[in-house]
PDB file of C-alpha atoms in Angstrom:
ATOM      1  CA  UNK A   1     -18.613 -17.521  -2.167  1.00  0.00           C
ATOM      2  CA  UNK A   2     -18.319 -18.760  -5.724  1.00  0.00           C
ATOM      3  CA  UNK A   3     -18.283 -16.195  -8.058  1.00  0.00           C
ATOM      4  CA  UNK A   4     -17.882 -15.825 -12.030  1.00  0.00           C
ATOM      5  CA  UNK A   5     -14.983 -14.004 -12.942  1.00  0.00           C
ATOM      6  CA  UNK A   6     -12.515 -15.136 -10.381  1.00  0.00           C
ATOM      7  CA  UNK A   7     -10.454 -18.010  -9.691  1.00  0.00           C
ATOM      8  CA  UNK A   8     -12.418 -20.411  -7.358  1.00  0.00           C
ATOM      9  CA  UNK A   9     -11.575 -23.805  -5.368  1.00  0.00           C
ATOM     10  CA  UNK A  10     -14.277 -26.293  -6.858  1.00  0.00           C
ATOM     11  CA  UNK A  11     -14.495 -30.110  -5.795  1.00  0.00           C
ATOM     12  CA  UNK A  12     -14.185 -32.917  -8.679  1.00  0.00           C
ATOM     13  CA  UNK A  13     -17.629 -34.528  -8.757  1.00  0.00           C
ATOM     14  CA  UNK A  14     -17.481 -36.828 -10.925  1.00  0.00           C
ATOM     15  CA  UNK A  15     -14.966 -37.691 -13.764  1.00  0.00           C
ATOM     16  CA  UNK A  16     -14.850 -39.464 -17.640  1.00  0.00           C
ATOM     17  CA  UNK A  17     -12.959 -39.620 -20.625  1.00  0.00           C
ATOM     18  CA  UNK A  18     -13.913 -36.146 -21.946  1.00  0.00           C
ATOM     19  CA  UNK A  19     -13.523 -34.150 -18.158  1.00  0.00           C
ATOM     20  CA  UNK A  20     -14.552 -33.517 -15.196  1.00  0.00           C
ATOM     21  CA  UNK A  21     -17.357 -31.979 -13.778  1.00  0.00           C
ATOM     22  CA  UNK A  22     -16.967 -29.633 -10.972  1.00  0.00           C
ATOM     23  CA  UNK A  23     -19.320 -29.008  -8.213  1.00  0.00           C
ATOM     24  CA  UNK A  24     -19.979 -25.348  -7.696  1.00  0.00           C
ATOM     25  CA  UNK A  25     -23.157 -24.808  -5.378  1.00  0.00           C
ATOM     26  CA  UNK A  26     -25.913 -22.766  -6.445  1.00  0.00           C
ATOM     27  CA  UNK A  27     -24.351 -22.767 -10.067  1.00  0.00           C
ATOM     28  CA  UNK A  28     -24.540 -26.776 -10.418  1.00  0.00           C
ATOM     29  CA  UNK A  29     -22.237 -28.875 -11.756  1.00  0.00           C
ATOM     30  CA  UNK A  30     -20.079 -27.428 -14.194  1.00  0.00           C
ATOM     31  CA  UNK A  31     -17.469 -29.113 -16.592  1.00  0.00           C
ATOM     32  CA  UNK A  32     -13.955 -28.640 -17.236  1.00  0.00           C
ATOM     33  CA  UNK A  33     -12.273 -30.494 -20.281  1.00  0.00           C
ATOM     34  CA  UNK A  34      -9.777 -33.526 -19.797  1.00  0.00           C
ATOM     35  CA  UNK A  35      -7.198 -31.522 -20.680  1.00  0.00           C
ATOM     36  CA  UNK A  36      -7.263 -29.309 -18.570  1.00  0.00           C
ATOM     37  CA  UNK A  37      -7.131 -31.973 -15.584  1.00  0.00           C
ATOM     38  CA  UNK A  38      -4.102 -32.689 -14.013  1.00  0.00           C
ATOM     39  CA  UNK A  39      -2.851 -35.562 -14.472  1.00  0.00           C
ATOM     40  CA  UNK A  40      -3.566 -37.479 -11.187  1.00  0.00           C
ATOM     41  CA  UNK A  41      -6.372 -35.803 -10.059  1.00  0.00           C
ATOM     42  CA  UNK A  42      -9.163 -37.716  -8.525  1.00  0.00           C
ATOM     43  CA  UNK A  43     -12.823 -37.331  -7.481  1.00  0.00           C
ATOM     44  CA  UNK A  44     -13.069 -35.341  -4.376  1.00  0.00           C
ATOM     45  CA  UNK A  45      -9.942 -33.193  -5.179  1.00  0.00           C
ATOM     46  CA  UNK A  46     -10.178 -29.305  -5.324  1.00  0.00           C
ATOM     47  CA  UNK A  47      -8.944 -27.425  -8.573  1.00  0.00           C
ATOM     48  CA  UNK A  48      -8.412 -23.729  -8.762  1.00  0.00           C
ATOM     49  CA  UNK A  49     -10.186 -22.716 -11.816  1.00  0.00           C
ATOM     50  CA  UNK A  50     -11.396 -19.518 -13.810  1.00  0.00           C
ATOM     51  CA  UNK A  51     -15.120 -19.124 -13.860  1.00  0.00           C
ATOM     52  CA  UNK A  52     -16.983 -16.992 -17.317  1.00  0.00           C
ATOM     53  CA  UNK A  53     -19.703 -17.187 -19.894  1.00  0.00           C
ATOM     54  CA  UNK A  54     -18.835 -19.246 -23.152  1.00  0.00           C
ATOM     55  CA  UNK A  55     -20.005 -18.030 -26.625  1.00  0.00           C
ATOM     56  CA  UNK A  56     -23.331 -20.169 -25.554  1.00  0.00           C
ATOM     57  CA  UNK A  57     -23.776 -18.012 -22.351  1.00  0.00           C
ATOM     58  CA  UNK A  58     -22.888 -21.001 -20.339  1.00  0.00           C
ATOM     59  CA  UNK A  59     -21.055 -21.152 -16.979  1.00  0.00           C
ATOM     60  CA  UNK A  60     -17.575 -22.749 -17.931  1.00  0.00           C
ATOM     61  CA  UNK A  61     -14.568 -23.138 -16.042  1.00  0.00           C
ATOM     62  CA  UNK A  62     -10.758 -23.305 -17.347  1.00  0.00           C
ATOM     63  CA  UNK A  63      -7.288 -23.516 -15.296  1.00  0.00           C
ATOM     64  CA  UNK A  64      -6.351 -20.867 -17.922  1.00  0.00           C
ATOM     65  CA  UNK A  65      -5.230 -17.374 -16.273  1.00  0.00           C
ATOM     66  CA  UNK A  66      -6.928 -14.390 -17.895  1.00  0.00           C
ATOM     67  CA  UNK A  67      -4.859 -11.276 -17.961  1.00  0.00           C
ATOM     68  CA  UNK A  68      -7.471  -9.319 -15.332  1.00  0.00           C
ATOM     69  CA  UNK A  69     -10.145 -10.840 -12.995  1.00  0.00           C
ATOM     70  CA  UNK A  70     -13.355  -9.076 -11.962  1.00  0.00           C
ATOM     71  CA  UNK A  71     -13.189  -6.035 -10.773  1.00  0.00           C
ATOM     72  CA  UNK A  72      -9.428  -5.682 -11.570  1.00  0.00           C
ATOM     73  CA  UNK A  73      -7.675  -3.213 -14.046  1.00  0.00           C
ATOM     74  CA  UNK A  74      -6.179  -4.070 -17.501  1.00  0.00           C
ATOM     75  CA  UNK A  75      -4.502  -2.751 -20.562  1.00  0.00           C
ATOM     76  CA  UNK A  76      -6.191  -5.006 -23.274  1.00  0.00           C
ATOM     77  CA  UNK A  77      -6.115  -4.808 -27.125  1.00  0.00           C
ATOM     78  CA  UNK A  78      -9.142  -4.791 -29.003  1.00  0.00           C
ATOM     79  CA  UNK A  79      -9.399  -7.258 -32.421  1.00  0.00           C
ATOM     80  CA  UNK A  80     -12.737  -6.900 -33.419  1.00  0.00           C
ATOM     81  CA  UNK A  81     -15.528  -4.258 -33.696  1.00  0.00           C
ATOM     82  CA  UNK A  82     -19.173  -5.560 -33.987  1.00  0.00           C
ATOM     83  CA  UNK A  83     -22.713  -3.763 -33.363  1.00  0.00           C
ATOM     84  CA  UNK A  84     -22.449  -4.098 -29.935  1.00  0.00           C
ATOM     85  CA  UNK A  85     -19.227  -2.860 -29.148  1.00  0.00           C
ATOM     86  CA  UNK A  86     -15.397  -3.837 -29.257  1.00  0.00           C
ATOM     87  CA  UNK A  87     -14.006  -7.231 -28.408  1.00  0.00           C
ATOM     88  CA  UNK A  88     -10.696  -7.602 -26.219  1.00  0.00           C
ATOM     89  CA  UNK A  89      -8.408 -10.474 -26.065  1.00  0.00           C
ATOM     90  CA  UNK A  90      -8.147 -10.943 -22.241  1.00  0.00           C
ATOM     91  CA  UNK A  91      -6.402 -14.362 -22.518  1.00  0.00           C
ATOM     92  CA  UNK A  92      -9.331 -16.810 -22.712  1.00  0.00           C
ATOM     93  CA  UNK A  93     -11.313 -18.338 -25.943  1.00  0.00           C
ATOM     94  CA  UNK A  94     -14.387 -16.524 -25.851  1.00  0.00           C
ATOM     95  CA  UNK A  95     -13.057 -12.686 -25.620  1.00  0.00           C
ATOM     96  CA  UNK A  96     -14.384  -9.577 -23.297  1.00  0.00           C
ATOM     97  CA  UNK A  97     -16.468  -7.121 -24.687  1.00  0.00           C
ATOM     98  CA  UNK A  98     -16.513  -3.104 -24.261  1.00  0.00           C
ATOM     99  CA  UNK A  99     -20.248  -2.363 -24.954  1.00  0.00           C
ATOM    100  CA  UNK A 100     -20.622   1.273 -26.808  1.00  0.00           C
ATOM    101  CA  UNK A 101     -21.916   2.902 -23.699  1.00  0.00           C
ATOM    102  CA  UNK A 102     -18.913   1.784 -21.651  1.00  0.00           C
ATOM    103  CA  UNK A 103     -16.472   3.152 -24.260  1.00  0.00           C
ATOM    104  CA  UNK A 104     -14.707   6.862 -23.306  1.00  0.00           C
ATOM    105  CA  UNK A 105     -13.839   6.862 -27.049  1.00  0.00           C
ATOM    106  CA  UNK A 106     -14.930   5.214 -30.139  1.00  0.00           C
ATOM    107  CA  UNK A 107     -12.326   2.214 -29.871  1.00  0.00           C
ATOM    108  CA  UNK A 108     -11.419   0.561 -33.362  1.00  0.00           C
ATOM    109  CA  UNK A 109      -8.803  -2.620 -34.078  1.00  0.00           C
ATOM    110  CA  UNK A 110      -5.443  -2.517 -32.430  1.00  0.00           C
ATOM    111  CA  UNK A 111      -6.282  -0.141 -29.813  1.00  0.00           C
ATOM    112  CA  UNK A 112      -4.873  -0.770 -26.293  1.00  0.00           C
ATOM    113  CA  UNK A 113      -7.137   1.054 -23.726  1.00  0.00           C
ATOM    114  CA  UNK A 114      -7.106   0.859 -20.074  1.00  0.00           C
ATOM    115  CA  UNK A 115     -10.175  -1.384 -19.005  1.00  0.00           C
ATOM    116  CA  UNK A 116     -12.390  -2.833 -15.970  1.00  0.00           C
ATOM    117  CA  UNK A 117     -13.951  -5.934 -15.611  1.00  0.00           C
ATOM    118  CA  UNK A 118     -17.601  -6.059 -14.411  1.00  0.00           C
ATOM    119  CA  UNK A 119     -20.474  -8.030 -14.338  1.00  0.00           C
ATOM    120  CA  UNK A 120     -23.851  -6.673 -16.255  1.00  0.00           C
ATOM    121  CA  UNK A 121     -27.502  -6.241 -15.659  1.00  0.00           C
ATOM    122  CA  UNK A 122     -27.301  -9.765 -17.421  1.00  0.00           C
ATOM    123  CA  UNK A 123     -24.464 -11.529 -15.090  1.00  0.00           C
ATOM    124  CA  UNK A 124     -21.756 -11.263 -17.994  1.00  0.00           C
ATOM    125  CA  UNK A 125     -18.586 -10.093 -17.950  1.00  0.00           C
ATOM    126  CA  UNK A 126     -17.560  -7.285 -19.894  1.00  0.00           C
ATOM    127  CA  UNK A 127     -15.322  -4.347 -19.667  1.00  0.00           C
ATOM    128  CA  UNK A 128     -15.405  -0.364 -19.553  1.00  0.00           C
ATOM    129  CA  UNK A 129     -12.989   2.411 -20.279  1.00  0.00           C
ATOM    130  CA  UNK A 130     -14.472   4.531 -17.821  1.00  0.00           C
ATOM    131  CA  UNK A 131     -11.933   4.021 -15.564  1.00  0.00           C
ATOM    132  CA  UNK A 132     -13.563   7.068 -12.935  1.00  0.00           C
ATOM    133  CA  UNK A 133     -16.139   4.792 -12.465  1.00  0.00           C
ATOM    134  CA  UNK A 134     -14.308   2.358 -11.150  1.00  0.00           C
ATOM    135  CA  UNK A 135     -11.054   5.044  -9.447  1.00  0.00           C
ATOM    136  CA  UNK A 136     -11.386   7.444  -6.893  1.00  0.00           C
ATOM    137  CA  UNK A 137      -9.026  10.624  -6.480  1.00  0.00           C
ATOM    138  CA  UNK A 138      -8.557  10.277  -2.850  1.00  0.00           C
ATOM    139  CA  UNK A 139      -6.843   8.325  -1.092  1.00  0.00           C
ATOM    140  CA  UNK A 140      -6.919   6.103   1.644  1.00  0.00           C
ATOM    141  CA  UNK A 141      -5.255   3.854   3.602  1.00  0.00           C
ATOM    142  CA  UNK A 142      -2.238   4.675   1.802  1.00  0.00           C
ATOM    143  CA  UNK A 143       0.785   7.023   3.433  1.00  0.00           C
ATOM    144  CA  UNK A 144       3.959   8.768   1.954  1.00  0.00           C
ATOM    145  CA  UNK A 145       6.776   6.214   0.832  1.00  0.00           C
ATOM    146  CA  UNK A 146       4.509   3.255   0.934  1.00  0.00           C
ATOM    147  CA  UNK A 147       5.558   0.999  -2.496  1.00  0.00           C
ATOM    148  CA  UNK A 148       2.346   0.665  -4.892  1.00  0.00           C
ATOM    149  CA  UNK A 149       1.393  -1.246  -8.162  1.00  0.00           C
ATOM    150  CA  UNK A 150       1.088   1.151 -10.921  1.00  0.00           C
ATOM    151  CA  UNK A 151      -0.397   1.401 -14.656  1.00  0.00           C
ATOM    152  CA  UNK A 152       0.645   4.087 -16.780  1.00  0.00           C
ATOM    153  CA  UNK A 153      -2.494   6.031 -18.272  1.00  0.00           C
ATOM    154  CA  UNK A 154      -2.700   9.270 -20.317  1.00  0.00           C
ATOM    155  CA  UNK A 155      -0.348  12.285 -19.896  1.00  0.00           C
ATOM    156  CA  UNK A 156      -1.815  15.776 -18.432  1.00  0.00           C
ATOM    157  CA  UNK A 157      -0.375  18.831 -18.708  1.00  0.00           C
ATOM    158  CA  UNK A 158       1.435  17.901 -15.469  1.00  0.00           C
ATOM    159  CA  UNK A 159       2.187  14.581 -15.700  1.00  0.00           C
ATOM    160  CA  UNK A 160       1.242  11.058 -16.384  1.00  0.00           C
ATOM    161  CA  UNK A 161      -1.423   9.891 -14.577  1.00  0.00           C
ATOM    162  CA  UNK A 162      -1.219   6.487 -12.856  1.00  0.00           C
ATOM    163  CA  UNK A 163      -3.654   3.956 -11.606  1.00  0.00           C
ATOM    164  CA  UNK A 164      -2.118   2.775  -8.295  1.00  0.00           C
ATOM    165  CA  UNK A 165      -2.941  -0.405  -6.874  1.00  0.00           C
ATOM    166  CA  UNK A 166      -6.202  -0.739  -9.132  1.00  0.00           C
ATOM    167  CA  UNK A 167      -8.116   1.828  -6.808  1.00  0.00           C
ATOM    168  CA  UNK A 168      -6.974   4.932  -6.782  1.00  0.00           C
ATOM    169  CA  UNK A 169      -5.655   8.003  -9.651  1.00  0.00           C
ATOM    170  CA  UNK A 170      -2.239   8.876  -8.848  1.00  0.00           C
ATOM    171  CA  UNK A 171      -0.160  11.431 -10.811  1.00  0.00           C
ATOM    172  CA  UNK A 172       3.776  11.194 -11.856  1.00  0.00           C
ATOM    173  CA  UNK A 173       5.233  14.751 -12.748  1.00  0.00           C
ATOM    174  CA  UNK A 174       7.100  15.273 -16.033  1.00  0.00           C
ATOM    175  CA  UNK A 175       9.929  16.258 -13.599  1.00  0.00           C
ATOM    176  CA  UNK A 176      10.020  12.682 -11.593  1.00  0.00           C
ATOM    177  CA  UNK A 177      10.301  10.968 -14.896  1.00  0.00           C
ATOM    178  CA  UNK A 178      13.422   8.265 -14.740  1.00  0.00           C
ATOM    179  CA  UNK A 179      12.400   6.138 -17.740  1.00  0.00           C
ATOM    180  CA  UNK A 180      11.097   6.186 -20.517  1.00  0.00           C
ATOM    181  CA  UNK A 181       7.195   4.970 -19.886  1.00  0.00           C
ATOM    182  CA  UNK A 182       4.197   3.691 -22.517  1.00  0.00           C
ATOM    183  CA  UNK A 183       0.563   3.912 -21.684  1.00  0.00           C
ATOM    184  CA  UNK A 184      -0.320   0.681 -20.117  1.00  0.00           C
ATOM    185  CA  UNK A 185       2.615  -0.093 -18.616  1.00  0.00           C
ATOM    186  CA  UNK A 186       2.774  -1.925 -15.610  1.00  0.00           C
ATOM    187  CA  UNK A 187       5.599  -0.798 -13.236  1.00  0.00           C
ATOM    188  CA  UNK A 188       6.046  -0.589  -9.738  1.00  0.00           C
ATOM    189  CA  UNK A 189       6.245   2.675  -7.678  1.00  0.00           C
ATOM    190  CA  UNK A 190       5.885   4.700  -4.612  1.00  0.00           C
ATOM    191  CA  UNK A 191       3.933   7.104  -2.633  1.00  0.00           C
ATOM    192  CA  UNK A 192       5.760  10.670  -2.646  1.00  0.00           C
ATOM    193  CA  UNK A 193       3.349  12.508  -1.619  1.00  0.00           C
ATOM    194  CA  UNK A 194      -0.187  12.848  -0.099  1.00  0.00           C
ATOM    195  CA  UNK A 195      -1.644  16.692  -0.725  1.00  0.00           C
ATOM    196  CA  UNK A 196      -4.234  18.050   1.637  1.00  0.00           C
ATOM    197  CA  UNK A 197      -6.973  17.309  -0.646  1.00  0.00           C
ATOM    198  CA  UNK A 198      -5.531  13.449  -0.252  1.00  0.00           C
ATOM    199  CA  UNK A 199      -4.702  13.491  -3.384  1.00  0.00           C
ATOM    200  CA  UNK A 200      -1.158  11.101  -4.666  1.00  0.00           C
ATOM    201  CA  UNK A 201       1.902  12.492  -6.380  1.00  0.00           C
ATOM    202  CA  UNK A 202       3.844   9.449  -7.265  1.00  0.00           C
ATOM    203  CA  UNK A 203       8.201   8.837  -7.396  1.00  0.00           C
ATOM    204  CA  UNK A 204       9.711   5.465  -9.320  1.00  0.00           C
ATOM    205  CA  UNK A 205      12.099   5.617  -6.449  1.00  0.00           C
ATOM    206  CA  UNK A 206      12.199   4.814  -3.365  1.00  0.00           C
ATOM    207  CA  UNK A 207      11.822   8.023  -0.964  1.00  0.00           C
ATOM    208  CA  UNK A 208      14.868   8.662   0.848  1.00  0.00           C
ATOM    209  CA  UNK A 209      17.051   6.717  -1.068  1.00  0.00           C
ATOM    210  CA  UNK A 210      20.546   8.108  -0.742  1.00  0.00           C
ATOM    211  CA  UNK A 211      21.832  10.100  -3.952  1.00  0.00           C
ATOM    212  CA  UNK A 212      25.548   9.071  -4.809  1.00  0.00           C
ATOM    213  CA  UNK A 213      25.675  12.696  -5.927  1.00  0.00           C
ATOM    214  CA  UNK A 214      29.716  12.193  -6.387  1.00  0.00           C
ATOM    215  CA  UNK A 215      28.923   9.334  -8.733  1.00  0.00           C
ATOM    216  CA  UNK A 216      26.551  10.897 -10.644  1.00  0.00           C
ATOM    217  CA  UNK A 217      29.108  14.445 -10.950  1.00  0.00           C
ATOM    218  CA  UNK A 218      32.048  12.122 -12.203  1.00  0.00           C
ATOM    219  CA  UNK A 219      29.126  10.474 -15.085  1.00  0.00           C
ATOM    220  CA  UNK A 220      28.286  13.881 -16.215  1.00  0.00           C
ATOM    221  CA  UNK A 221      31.776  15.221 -16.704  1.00  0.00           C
ATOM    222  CA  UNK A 222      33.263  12.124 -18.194  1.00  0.00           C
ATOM    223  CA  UNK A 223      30.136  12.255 -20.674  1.00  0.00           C
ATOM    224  CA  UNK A 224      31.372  15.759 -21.395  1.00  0.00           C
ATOM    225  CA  UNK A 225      34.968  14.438 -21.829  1.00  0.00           C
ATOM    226  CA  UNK A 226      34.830  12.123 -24.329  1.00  0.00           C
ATOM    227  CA  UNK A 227      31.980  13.774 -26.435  1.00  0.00           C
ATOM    228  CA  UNK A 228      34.851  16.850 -26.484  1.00  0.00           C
ATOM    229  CA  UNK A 229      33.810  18.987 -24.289  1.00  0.00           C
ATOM    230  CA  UNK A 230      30.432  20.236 -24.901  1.00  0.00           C
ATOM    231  CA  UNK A 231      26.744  18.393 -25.014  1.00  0.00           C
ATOM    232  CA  UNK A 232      23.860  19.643 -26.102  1.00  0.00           C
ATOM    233  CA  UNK A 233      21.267  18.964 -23.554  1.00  0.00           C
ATOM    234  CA  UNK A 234      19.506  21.289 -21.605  1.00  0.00           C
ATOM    235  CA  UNK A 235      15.790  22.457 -19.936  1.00  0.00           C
ATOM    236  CA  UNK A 236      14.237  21.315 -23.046  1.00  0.00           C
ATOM    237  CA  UNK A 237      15.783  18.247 -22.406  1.00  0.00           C
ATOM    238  CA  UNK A 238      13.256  15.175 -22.609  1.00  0.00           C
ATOM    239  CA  UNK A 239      13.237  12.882 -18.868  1.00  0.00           C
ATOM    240  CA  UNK A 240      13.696  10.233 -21.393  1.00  0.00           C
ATOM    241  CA  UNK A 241      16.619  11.343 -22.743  1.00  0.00           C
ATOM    242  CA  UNK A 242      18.522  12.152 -19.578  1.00  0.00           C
ATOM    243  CA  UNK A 243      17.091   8.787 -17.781  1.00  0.00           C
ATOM    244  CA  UNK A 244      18.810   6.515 -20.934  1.00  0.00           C
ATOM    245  CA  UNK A 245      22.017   8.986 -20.631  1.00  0.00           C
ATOM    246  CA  UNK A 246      22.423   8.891 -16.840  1.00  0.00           C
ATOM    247  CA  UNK A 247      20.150   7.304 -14.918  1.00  0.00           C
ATOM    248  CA  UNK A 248      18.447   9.798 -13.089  1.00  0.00           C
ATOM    249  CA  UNK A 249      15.542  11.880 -13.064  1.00  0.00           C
ATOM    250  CA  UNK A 250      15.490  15.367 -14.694  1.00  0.00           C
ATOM    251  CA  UNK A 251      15.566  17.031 -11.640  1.00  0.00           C
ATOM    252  CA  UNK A 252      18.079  15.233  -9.982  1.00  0.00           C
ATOM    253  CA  UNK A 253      20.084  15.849 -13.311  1.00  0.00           C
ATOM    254  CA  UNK A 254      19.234  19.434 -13.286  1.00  0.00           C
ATOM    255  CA  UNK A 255      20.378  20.025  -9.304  1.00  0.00           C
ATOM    256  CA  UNK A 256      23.491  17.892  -9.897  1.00  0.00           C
ATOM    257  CA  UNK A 257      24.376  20.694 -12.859  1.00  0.00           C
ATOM    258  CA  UNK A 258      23.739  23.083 -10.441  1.00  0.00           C
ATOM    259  CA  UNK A 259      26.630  22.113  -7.926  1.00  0.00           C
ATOM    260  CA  UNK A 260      28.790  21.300 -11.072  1.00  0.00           C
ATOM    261  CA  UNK A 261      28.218  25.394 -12.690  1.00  0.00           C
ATOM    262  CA  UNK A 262      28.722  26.400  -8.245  1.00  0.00           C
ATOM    263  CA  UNK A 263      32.174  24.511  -9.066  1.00  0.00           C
ATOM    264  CA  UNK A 264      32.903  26.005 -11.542  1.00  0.00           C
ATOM    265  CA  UNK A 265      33.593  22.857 -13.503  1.00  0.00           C
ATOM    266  CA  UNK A 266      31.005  23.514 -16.106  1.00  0.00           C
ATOM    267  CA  UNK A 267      29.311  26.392 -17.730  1.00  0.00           C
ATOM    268  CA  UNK A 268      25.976  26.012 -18.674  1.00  0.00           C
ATOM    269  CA  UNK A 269      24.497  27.802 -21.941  1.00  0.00           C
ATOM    270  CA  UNK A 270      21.504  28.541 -23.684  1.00  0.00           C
ATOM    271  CA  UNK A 271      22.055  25.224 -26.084  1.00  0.00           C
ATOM    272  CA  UNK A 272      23.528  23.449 -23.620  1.00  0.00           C
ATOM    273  CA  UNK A 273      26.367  22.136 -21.787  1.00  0.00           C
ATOM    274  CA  UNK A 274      30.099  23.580 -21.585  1.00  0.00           C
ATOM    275  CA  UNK A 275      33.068  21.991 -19.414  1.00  0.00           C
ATOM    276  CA  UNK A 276      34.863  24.787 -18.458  1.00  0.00           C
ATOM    277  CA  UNK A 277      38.195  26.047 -20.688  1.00  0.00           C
ATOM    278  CA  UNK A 278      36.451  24.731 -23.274  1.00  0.00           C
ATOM    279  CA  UNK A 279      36.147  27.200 -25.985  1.00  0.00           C
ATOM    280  CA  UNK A 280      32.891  26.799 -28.408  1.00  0.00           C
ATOM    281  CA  UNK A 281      34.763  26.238 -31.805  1.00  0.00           C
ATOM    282  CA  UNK A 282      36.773  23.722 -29.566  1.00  0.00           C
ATOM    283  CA  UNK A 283      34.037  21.544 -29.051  1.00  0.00           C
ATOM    284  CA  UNK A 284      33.610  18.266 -31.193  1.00  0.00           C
ATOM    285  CA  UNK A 285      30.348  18.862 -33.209  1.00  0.00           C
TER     286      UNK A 285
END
């Protein structure tokens, strides 16, 4: 079915020196501009070509990609404000609007909220921030260690939450942080967990990927080594921090120190980190 909004195989009509115009069923013919033709294409050919509204409310079609389809999920920054709403740039001449009502938040200029991409009561595209409109809590269809498509949102007191695979809300503890993340980043993931109320925790990792725990012990003490001895890093720690330092999540970094204080290789205090011998006034500062 040919549908505005999406990408959609259309047959060359008919072609001149300013286009082609491209059959497309119940919408008629519509018209795509010479230059956007390729180069040997001939009546009866099929393009693959984006279908929207142009500033005249007509039915064009472009072999331009936007940044998010119909119905799909999109970090988007707004660059105007009007008396209808906020305008996004989604890739494409004529740009998407966020109608007040669809807005979470008052958006203003350079904002980069998380949007969808429906069609209105007057068969135009526009956009909403309203995301739990559009994502459901529970899950389905999905099961533990499965890989998923993920955009970072806002953090909770828990976590970040994630949209995963454009359908669902997923959440990423603070403690299964690796990198350092920004809201609307688009990263791939995995499935950690599914709760009994089918609700998603979400890893960065793949589950059972073997920990080269040795590896990781001989990184933390020769960190220790050449910064003399002592670091200052600790429970207060940021994921960030520890991810850019060695790699690893907080609390893989955090059970790793465990073994290392078992060892007695390091001792861990209230400021931070301590190889062992070492004697505080020792340390470089």
């Amino acid at each position: 079915m040919i549908k505005v909004g999406q990408f959609n195989f259309l047959k060359i009509a008919s072609q001149s020196a300013r286009g082609g115009l491209l059959e497309a069923g119940e919408l008629g013919q519509i018209f795509l501009p010479a230059k956007q033709l390729p180069a040997q294409s001939k009546v009866g050919d099929r393009l693959s070509v984006f279908l929207y509204r142009n500033s005249h409310d007509e039915i064009v079609a472009t072999t331009q990609k936007p940044k998010v389809e119909i119905g799909g999920i999109a970090c988007l920054k707004v660059t105007s404000v009007t008396k209808v709403g906020a305008f996004v740039d989604w890739g494409l001449p004529k740009e998407l609007l966020i109608p007040f009502g669809e807005q979470t938040q008052r958006l203003k200029i350079g904002d980069t909220p998380i949007v969808f991409v429906y069609l209105d009561n007057s068969d135009r595209l526009c956009a909403s921030t309203k995301l739990n409109k559009k994502l459901v809590a529970e899950t389905q269809g999905l099961k533990s260690g499965d890989a998923v498509n993920l955009i970072v949102g806002d953090k909770s007191d828990l976590g970040y939450k994630m949209v995963v695979n454009q359908k669902f809300w997923g959440l990423l503890h603070f403690s299964d942080v690796v990198q350092p993340l920004q809201f609307g980043q688009i990263l791939r993931g995995y499935i950690k967990n599914l709760r009994p109320d089918r609700r998603v925790d979400i890893s960065l990792v793949p589950m059972g990927l073997p920990a080269n725990s040795d590896s990781l012990s001989q990184k933390i003490m020769q960190k220790l080594s050449s910064e003399g001895g002592y670091m200052a890093i600790g429970d207060k720690t940021p994921p960030e921090q520890i991810y850019q330092l060695f790699g690893v999540s907080k609390k893989r970094f955090k059970s790793e120190l465990g073994k290392l204080f078992k060892q007695r290789r390091i001792i861990i205090e209230t400021s931070g980190i301590r190889l062992t011998g070492k004697k505080p006034d020792s340390v470089k500062k």
